[in-house]
CSV table of C-alpha atoms and ligand atoms in Angstrom, one decimal:
chain,number,residue,atom,x,y,z
I,30,MET,CA,181.9,193.2,214.7
I,31,SER,CA,185.3,191.2,215.7
I,32,ALA,CA,184.7,190.7,219.1
I,33,GLU,CA,180.9,189.1,218.3
I,34,GLU,CA,182.0,186.6,215.0
I,35,PRO,CA,183.5,183.7,217.2
I,36,VAL,CA,180.4,183.7,219.2
I,37,ALA,CA,178.0,183.8,216.2
I,38,SER,CA,179.8,180.9,214.6
I,39,GLN,CA,180.2,178.8,217.7
I,40,GLU,CA,176.5,179.3,218.2
I,41,SER,CA,176.1,178.3,214.1
I,42,ARG,CA,178.4,175.4,215.0
I,43,THR,CA,175.9,174.3,217.4
I,44,GLN,CA,172.7,174.7,215.6
I,45,VAL,CA,174.4,172.3,212.7
I,46,ARG,CA,175.3,169.7,215.1
I,47,GLN,CA,171.6,169.9,216.4
I,48,MET,CA,170.3,169.4,213.1
I,49,LEU,CA,172.3,166.8,212.0
I,50,LEU,CA,171.8,165.0,215.6
I,51,ILE,CA,167.8,165.5,214.8
I,52,GLY,CA,168.1,164.0,211.3
I,53,ALA,CA,170.3,161.2,212.3
I,54,VAL,CA,167.7,160.2,214.7
I,55,ALA,CA,164.4,160.9,212.5
I,56,SER,CA,166.4,158.9,209.6
I,57,ALA,CA,167.0,155.9,211.9
I,58,PHE,CA,163.2,155.7,212.5
I,59,GLY,CA,162.3,156.3,209.0
I,60,ILE,CA,164.7,153.4,207.5
I,61,ALA,CA,162.8,151.1,210.5
I,62,PHE,CA,159.3,152.6,209.6
I,63,ALA,CA,160.1,151.6,205.9
I,64,LEU,CA,161.6,148.5,206.4
I,65,TRP,CA,158.6,147.5,208.4
I,66,ILE,CA,155.7,148.0,206.0
I,67,GLU,CA,155.0,145.3,203.6
I,68,TRP,CA,155.5,146.8,200.5
I,69,PHE,CA,155.0,143.4,198.3
I,70,PRO,CA,152.8,139.8,198.0
I,71,ALA,CA,154.4,137.1,198.8
I,72,GLN,CA,157.6,136.1,196.6
I,73,ALA,CA,156.6,133.4,194.1
I,74,SER,CA,159.3,133.6,191.5
I,75,THR,CA,163.3,133.4,191.8
I,76,GLN,CA,163.5,136.8,190.6
I,77,ALA,CA,161.3,138.2,193.9
I,78,PRO,CA,164.1,138.0,196.4
I,79,THR,CA,166.3,140.2,194.1
I,80,ILE,CA,163.5,142.7,193.5
I,81,ASP,CA,162.9,143.2,197.3
I,82,THR,CA,166.5,143.2,198.3
I,83,LEU,CA,167.0,146.3,195.7
I,84,TRP,CA,164.2,148.0,197.0
I,85,ASP,CA,165.0,148.0,200.6
I,86,VAL,CA,168.2,149.4,199.7
I,87,LEU,CA,166.9,152.0,197.9
I,88,LEU,CA,164.6,153.0,200.7
I,89,ILE,CA,168.1,152.9,203.1
I,90,ALA,CA,169.7,155.0,200.4
I,91,SER,CA,166.6,157.4,199.9
I,92,VAL,CA,165.1,157.8,203.4
I,93,PRO,CA,167.9,159.6,205.4
I,94,ILE,CA,168.3,162.2,202.2
I,95,PHE,CA,164.5,163.3,202.4
I,96,VAL,CA,164.5,162.8,206.2
I,97,LEU,CA,167.3,165.5,206.5
I,98,VAL,CA,166.2,168.0,204.2
I,99,GLU,CA,163.0,167.9,205.7
I,100,THR,CA,164.5,168.2,209.1
I,101,ILE,CA,166.8,170.8,208.3
I,102,VAL,CA,163.5,172.9,206.3
I,103,LEU,CA,161.5,172.4,209.6
I,104,TYR,CA,164.5,173.3,212.2
I,105,SER,CA,165.1,176.5,210.0
I,106,ALA,CA,161.6,177.4,210.0
I,107,ILE,CA,161.2,177.2,213.7
I,108,LYS,CA,164.4,178.4,214.8
I,109,PHE,CA,165.2,181.0,212.3
I,110,ARG,CA,162.1,182.9,211.5
I,111,MET,CA,161.5,186.7,211.9
I,112,LYS,CA,160.7,188.3,215.2
I,113,PRO,CA,159.1,190.9,216.1
I,114,GLY,CA,161.6,193.9,215.5
I,115,GLU,CA,163.6,192.0,212.9
I,116,GLU,CA,161.8,193.3,209.9
I,117,LEU,CA,164.8,195.2,208.5
I,118,LYS,CA,167.6,192.4,209.7
I,119,ASP,CA,169.3,190.7,207.0
I,120,GLY,CA,171.9,187.6,207.2
I,121,PRO,CA,175.5,187.9,206.1
I,122,PRO,CA,176.0,187.7,201.9
I,123,ILE,CA,177.4,184.6,200.9
I,124,HIS,CA,179.3,184.3,197.5
I,125,GLY,CA,179.8,180.7,197.1
I,126,ASN,CA,181.4,178.5,199.0
I,127,THR,CA,183.9,175.9,197.1
I,128,LYS,CA,184.1,173.2,199.9
I,129,LEU,CA,180.3,173.0,200.4
I,130,GLU,CA,179.9,172.9,196.1
I,131,ILE,CA,182.2,169.9,195.8
I,132,ILE,CA,181.0,168.2,198.9
I,133,TRP,CA,177.1,168.4,197.7
I,134,THR,CA,178.1,167.6,193.9
I,135,ALA,CA,180.3,164.6,194.9
I,136,ILE,CA,178.2,163.1,197.5
I,137,PRO,CA,175.3,162.4,195.4
I,138,ALA,CA,177.4,161.4,192.4
I,139,ILE,CA,178.7,158.4,194.3
I,140,ILE,CA,175.3,157.7,195.7
I,141,LEU,CA,174.1,157.6,192.1
I,142,VAL,CA,176.9,155.7,190.3
I,143,GLY,CA,176.4,153.2,193.4
I,144,LEU,CA,172.7,152.5,192.9
I,145,CYS,CA,173.1,152.4,189.3
I,146,THR,CA,175.7,149.7,189.1
I,147,TYR,CA,173.8,147.6,191.6
I,148,ALA,CA,170.7,148.0,189.9
I,149,TYR,CA,172.2,146.9,186.7
I,150,VAL,CA,174.0,144.1,188.2
I,151,ALA,CA,170.3,143.3,189.8
I,152,LEU,CA,169.1,143.5,186.5
I,153,VAL,CA,171.3,141.2,184.4
I,154,ASP,CA,170.7,138.9,187.5
I,155,ILE,CA,166.9,138.7,186.9
I,156,GLU,CA,167.0,138.4,183.4
I,157,LYS,CA,169.2,135.8,182.8
I,158,ALA,CA,168.3,132.7,180.7
I,159,GLU,CA,168.3,129.6,182.3
I,160,ALA,CA,168.1,125.9,180.8
I,161,ASN,CA,164.7,124.2,179.9
I,162,THR,CA,162.8,127.3,179.4
I,163,MET,CA,159.3,126.7,178.7
I,164,ASN,CA,157.7,129.2,176.3
I,165,VAL,CA,154.3,131.2,176.7
I,166,ARG,CA,152.8,133.9,174.4
I,167,VAL,CA,150.5,136.3,176.3
I,168,VAL,CA,148.5,138.4,173.8
I,169,GLY,CA,146.6,142.0,175.7
I,170,GLU,CA,143.5,143.1,174.3
I,171,GLN,CA,140.8,145.3,175.7
I,172,PHE,CA,140.2,144.1,178.5
I,173,THR,CA,141.3,140.2,178.9
I,174,TRP,CA,144.6,138.4,178.7
I,175,THR,CA,144.8,135.1,176.8
I,176,PHE,CA,147.7,132.8,177.2
I,177,PHE,CA,149.3,130.3,174.4
I,178,TYR,CA,151.2,127.5,175.3
I,179,PRO,CA,153.1,125.7,172.2
I,180,GLY,CA,151.3,122.5,171.5
I,181,GLU,CA,151.5,119.2,169.7
I,182,GLY,CA,152.2,119.7,165.5
I,183,GLY,CA,152.9,123.5,166.1
I,184,GLU,CA,149.2,124.1,167.0
I,185,GLU,CA,148.9,126.7,170.4
I,186,ILE,CA,147.0,125.7,173.2
I,187,GLY,CA,144.7,128.9,174.4
I,188,SER,CA,144.0,129.7,177.8
I,189,LYS,CA,142.0,132.5,179.7
I,190,GLN,CA,143.7,131.7,182.6
I,191,LEU,CA,147.7,131.3,183.2
I,192,TYR,CA,148.9,128.1,184.2
I,193,LEU,CA,152.3,127.6,185.5
I,194,PRO,CA,154.5,124.5,186.7
I,195,ALA,CA,156.3,125.1,189.9
I,196,GLU,CA,160.1,125.3,189.8
I,197,THR,CA,160.3,126.2,186.4
I,198,PRO,CA,161.9,129.1,183.8
I,199,VAL,CA,159.5,130.5,181.8
I,200,ARG,CA,159.9,132.9,178.9
I,201,PHE,CA,156.7,134.9,178.2
I,202,THR,CA,156.5,136.5,174.8
I,203,VAL,CA,154.0,139.3,174.8
I,204,GLN,CA,152.0,141.0,172.4
I,205,SER,CA,148.7,143.3,172.0
I,206,LYS,CA,145.7,143.4,169.6
I,207,ASP,CA,145.0,146.9,170.2
I,208,VAL,CA,146.5,149.6,172.8
I,209,ILE,CA,149.6,149.1,175.0
I,210,HIS,CA,148.6,146.8,177.9
I,211,ASP,CA,151.4,146.0,180.5
I,212,PHE,CA,151.5,142.0,181.7
I,213,TRP,CA,152.0,142.1,185.5
I,214,VAL,CA,152.1,139.2,187.9
I,215,PRO,CA,153.0,140.8,191.2
I,216,ALA,CA,153.9,138.1,193.3
I,217,PHE,CA,156.7,137.6,190.5
I,218,ARG,CA,157.8,141.2,190.7
I,219,MET,CA,158.3,141.2,186.7
I,220,LYS,CA,156.4,143.1,184.5
I,221,ILE,CA,156.5,144.2,180.8
I,222,ASP,CA,154.8,146.5,178.3
I,223,ALA,CA,152.3,144.7,175.6
I,224,VAL,CA,152.9,147.0,172.9
I,225,PRO,CA,150.8,146.6,169.4
I,226,GLY,CA,153.4,146.0,166.8
I,227,ILE,CA,156.3,144.5,168.8
I,228,ASP,CA,157.2,141.3,170.7
I,229,THR,CA,158.4,142.1,174.5
I,230,HIS,CA,159.7,139.5,176.5
I,231,VAL,CA,159.9,138.7,180.3
I,232,ARG,CA,161.5,136.2,182.0
I,233,VAL,CA,160.1,134.4,185.4
I,234,THR,CA,161.2,131.2,187.1
I,235,THR,CA,158.7,129.6,189.6
I,236,THR,CA,159.6,128.6,192.9
I,237,THR,CA,158.1,125.5,195.1
I,238,ARG,CA,155.1,128.2,196.1
I,239,THR,CA,151.9,126.7,194.4
I,240,GLY,CA,148.8,128.8,194.6
I,241,GLU,CA,146.8,131.7,192.5
I,242,PHE,CA,148.5,134.9,192.0
I,243,PRO,CA,146.9,137.8,190.4
I,244,VAL,CA,147.7,139.1,187.0
I,245,VAL,CA,146.8,142.5,186.3
I,246,CYS,CA,147.3,145.1,183.7
I,247,ALA,CA,149.5,147.9,184.8
I,248,GLU,CA,148.7,150.3,182.0
I,249,LEU,CA,146.0,152.6,181.7
I,250,CYS,CA,144.4,151.0,178.5
I,251,GLY,CA,140.8,152.3,178.2
I,252,LEU,CA,137.5,151.9,180.5
I,253,GLY,CA,137.7,148.4,181.5
I,254,HIS,CA,141.2,148.5,182.4
I,255,SER,CA,140.3,147.8,186.3
I,256,ALA,CA,138.6,145.0,184.9
I,257,MET,CA,141.5,143.3,183.0
I,258,ARG,CA,142.2,141.1,185.9
I,259,GLN,CA,143.0,137.3,185.4
I,260,SER,CA,144.9,134.8,187.8
I,261,ALA,CA,148.1,132.8,187.6
I,262,HIS,CA,148.0,129.3,189.1
I,263,VAL,CA,151.2,127.4,190.0
I,264,MET,CA,150.9,124.0,190.6
I,265,SER,CA,152.8,120.8,190.3
I,266,ARG,CA,154.6,119.4,186.9
I,267,ASP,CA,151.9,116.6,186.8
I,268,GLU,CA,149.0,119.0,187.6
I,269,PHE,CA,150.2,121.1,184.9
I,270,GLU,CA,150.3,118.6,182.4
I,271,ASP,CA,146.9,117.1,182.9
I,272,LYS,CA,146.0,121.1,183.0
I,273,LEU,CA,147.3,121.4,179.3
I,274,ALA,CA,145.7,118.0,178.0
I,275,GLU,CA,142.7,119.1,179.4
I,276,LEU,CA,143.3,122.7,177.5
I,277,SER,CA,144.4,121.0,174.3
I,278,GLU,CA,140.7,118.9,174.2
I,279,GLU,CA,138.7,121.9,174.8
I,280,PRO,CA,138.8,123.6,171.1
I,281,ALA,CA,138.4,119.9,169.6
I,282,GLY,CA,134.9,119.4,172.0
I,283,GLY,CA,133.5,122.8,171.4
I,284,GLY,CA,133.0,122.1,167.4
I,285,GLY,CA,131.5,119.0,167.9
I,286,GLY,CA,128.0,117.7,169.4
I,287,ASP,CA,127.2,118.5,172.9
I,288,GLU,CA,129.0,115.6,174.1
I,289,GLY,CA,132.0,116.5,176.3
I,290,GLY,CA,132.0,120.1,175.4
I,291,ALA,CA,129.2,120.9,177.7
I,292,PRO,CA,131.0,124.1,179.8
I,293,GLU,CA,131.7,125.6,176.6
I,294,THR,CA,127.9,125.7,175.7
I,295,ASP,CA,126.4,126.7,178.8
I,296,GLY,CA,125.4,130.3,178.3
I,297,LYS,CA,125.6,130.9,182.2
I,298,THR,CA,129.4,129.7,182.4
I,299,LEU,CA,130.4,131.4,179.4
I,300,PHE,CA,128.8,134.6,181.2
I,301,THR,CA,130.9,134.2,184.5
I,302,ASP,CA,133.6,132.2,184.1
I,303,ALA,CA,136.6,134.0,184.0
I,304,ALA,CA,138.1,130.9,182.3
I,305,GLU,CA,135.7,130.9,179.4
I,306,PRO,CA,137.0,132.9,176.0
I,307,ALA,CA,134.1,135.9,177.4
I,308,THR,CA,134.1,137.0,180.4
I,309,CYS,CA,130.5,139.0,180.6
I,310,GLY,CA,130.2,139.3,184.2
I,311,SER,CA,133.7,141.0,184.8
I,312,CYS,CA,131.6,144.0,183.1
I,313,HIS,CA,128.0,143.7,183.2
I,314,THR,CA,126.1,143.2,186.3
I,315,LEU,CA,123.1,140.2,186.0
I,316,SER,CA,121.5,139.6,189.1
I,317,ASP,CA,120.9,135.9,187.9
I,318,ALA,CA,124.6,134.9,187.2
I,319,GLY,CA,125.4,137.0,190.1
I,320,THR,CA,127.8,139.3,188.6
I,321,THR,CA,128.5,142.9,189.4
I,322,GLY,CA,130.6,144.7,186.8
I,323,THR,CA,130.0,148.4,186.0
I,324,THR,CA,132.0,148.9,182.9
I,325,GLY,CA,129.5,148.0,180.6
I,326,PRO,CA,125.4,148.3,180.6
I,327,ASN,CA,123.5,147.0,183.6
I,328,LEU,CA,122.0,144.0,182.1
I,329,ASP,CA,119.2,143.8,184.6
I,330,GLU,CA,118.2,147.4,183.4
I,331,THR,CA,118.8,146.9,179.8
I,332,LEU,CA,117.6,143.2,179.0
I,333,PRO,CA,114.2,143.6,179.7
I,334,ASN,CA,114.0,146.1,176.5
I,335,LEU,CA,116.4,143.8,174.1
I,336,SER,CA,114.8,141.3,171.4
I,337,GLU,CA,116.7,138.4,170.4
I,338,GLU,CA,117.9,140.2,167.4
I,339,GLN,CA,119.7,143.0,169.5
I,340,ILE,CA,121.4,140.7,172.0
I,341,ARG,CA,122.6,138.8,169.6
I,342,GLN,CA,124.0,141.8,168.0
I,343,SER,CA,125.4,143.3,170.9
I,344,ILE,CA,127.6,140.4,171.5
I,345,ALA,CA,128.8,139.6,167.8
I,346,ASP,CA,128.4,143.0,166.7
I,347,PRO,CA,128.8,145.4,169.7
I,348,GLU,CA,129.9,148.3,167.4
I,349,ALA,CA,126.6,148.2,165.5
I,350,GLU,CA,124.7,150.5,168.3
I,351,ILE,CA,125.7,151.6,171.7
I,352,THR,CA,124.0,152.0,174.3
I,353,GLU,CA,123.3,155.3,175.6
I,354,GLY,CA,125.9,156.9,178.2
I,355,PHE,CA,128.4,154.5,177.0
I,356,SER,CA,131.4,154.9,174.8
I,357,PRO,CA,132.1,153.0,171.6
I,358,GLY,CA,135.4,150.6,171.4
I,359,ILE,CA,135.0,149.0,174.8
I,360,MET,CA,132.9,145.7,174.1
I,361,PRO,CA,135.0,143.2,172.7
I,362,ASN,CA,133.8,142.0,169.3
I,363,TYR,CA,133.0,138.4,170.6
I,364,GLY,CA,131.9,137.4,166.6
I,365,GLU,CA,135.4,137.1,166.3
I,366,SER,CA,136.5,134.9,169.5
I,367,LEU,CA,133.6,133.1,170.0
I,368,SER,CA,132.1,129.9,168.3
I,369,GLU,CA,128.5,130.4,166.4
I,370,GLU,CA,127.1,127.7,169.1
I,371,GLN,CA,128.8,129.8,172.1
I,372,ILE,CA,127.0,132.8,171.0
I,373,ASP,CA,123.6,130.8,170.3
I,374,ALA,CA,124.2,129.4,174.1
I,375,LEU,CA,124.6,133.0,175.9
I,376,VAL,CA,122.1,134.4,173.5
I,377,GLU,CA,119.4,131.6,174.7
I,378,TYR,CA,120.6,132.2,178.7
I,379,LEU,CA,120.1,136.1,178.2
I,380,MET,CA,116.5,135.3,176.6
I,381,GLU,CA,115.8,132.6,179.6
I,382,VAL,CA,117.0,135.1,182.1
I,383,LYS,CA,114.9,137.9,180.3
I,384,GLY,CA,112.1,135.9,180.4
I,385,ARG,CA,111.7,135.3,184.0
D,428,CUA,CU1,144.9,146.7,179.5
D,428,CUA,CU2,145.0,148.4,181.6
């Protein structure tokens, strides 16, 4: 026994060295691969680079741990597997190893404290308040977002699309009308839950990058969750001012006659355009409108069997009668959010399509 011992420990030392070498090489490849992957869309906020760097640091810290564990598992399974004739053989009994235990407690503790400190510093940095911040109220509901800008005389300007000026700090106040949603613009990297009954806040500072970025809901909120997608349009300050002026005129035009309010009273536009208060097409298929939504009934199939009264009821009081195979509580009650005129326009359009 005493003669074998040095040989055995020398062999095991070689095995440990082999494992560490394989682990180190595999970790290097793993880190290179992880950093090569394009995880996120283009950066469109000043917070985005901070988040992306944090992500890279977390990858560099966690990939070697995963790779080393996998290396030891695979190496042991191959190298130390039971060979024929070794059925009764067992390894030496081990009762604790203080040195090893201290090492495997201390190293993860140091890594965790380091990463938490770094993440906290990054969080304070991305959440800091800036001068001349613009306020936007975001309201989530099944299954749409509405954005409100402070207007003149305390009146808010509502919009179905998010418009933001470039290079501007924005503070979003996020609310929900029904269940928990999550306001997320991946290009901004910032995201916050919309919780019924409370206001949550998130800050984003836009950069010089203008364009259209998806606004999505990141909390499973019901059958139409995947349809809860709109757009954030980042534009120059001038374009934004024009847009806001245009939006503030819209509600006034809707109440009056036909002049100026044409897009709002056109049933087909109401049906298809995501900028309008109703976006029927994101949930309903209707070939005349070119929409392919599948959350709600296919109107190509159901429309021919509906009377004008039933169509009107489906829009203004959708809970009154639910199409077989669909659940209640999914279709928003447009009797509350659309004007009488808009509902008339939608019904008129659908009756027209039905008649074809
Ligand atoms: Cu709202 Cu998912």
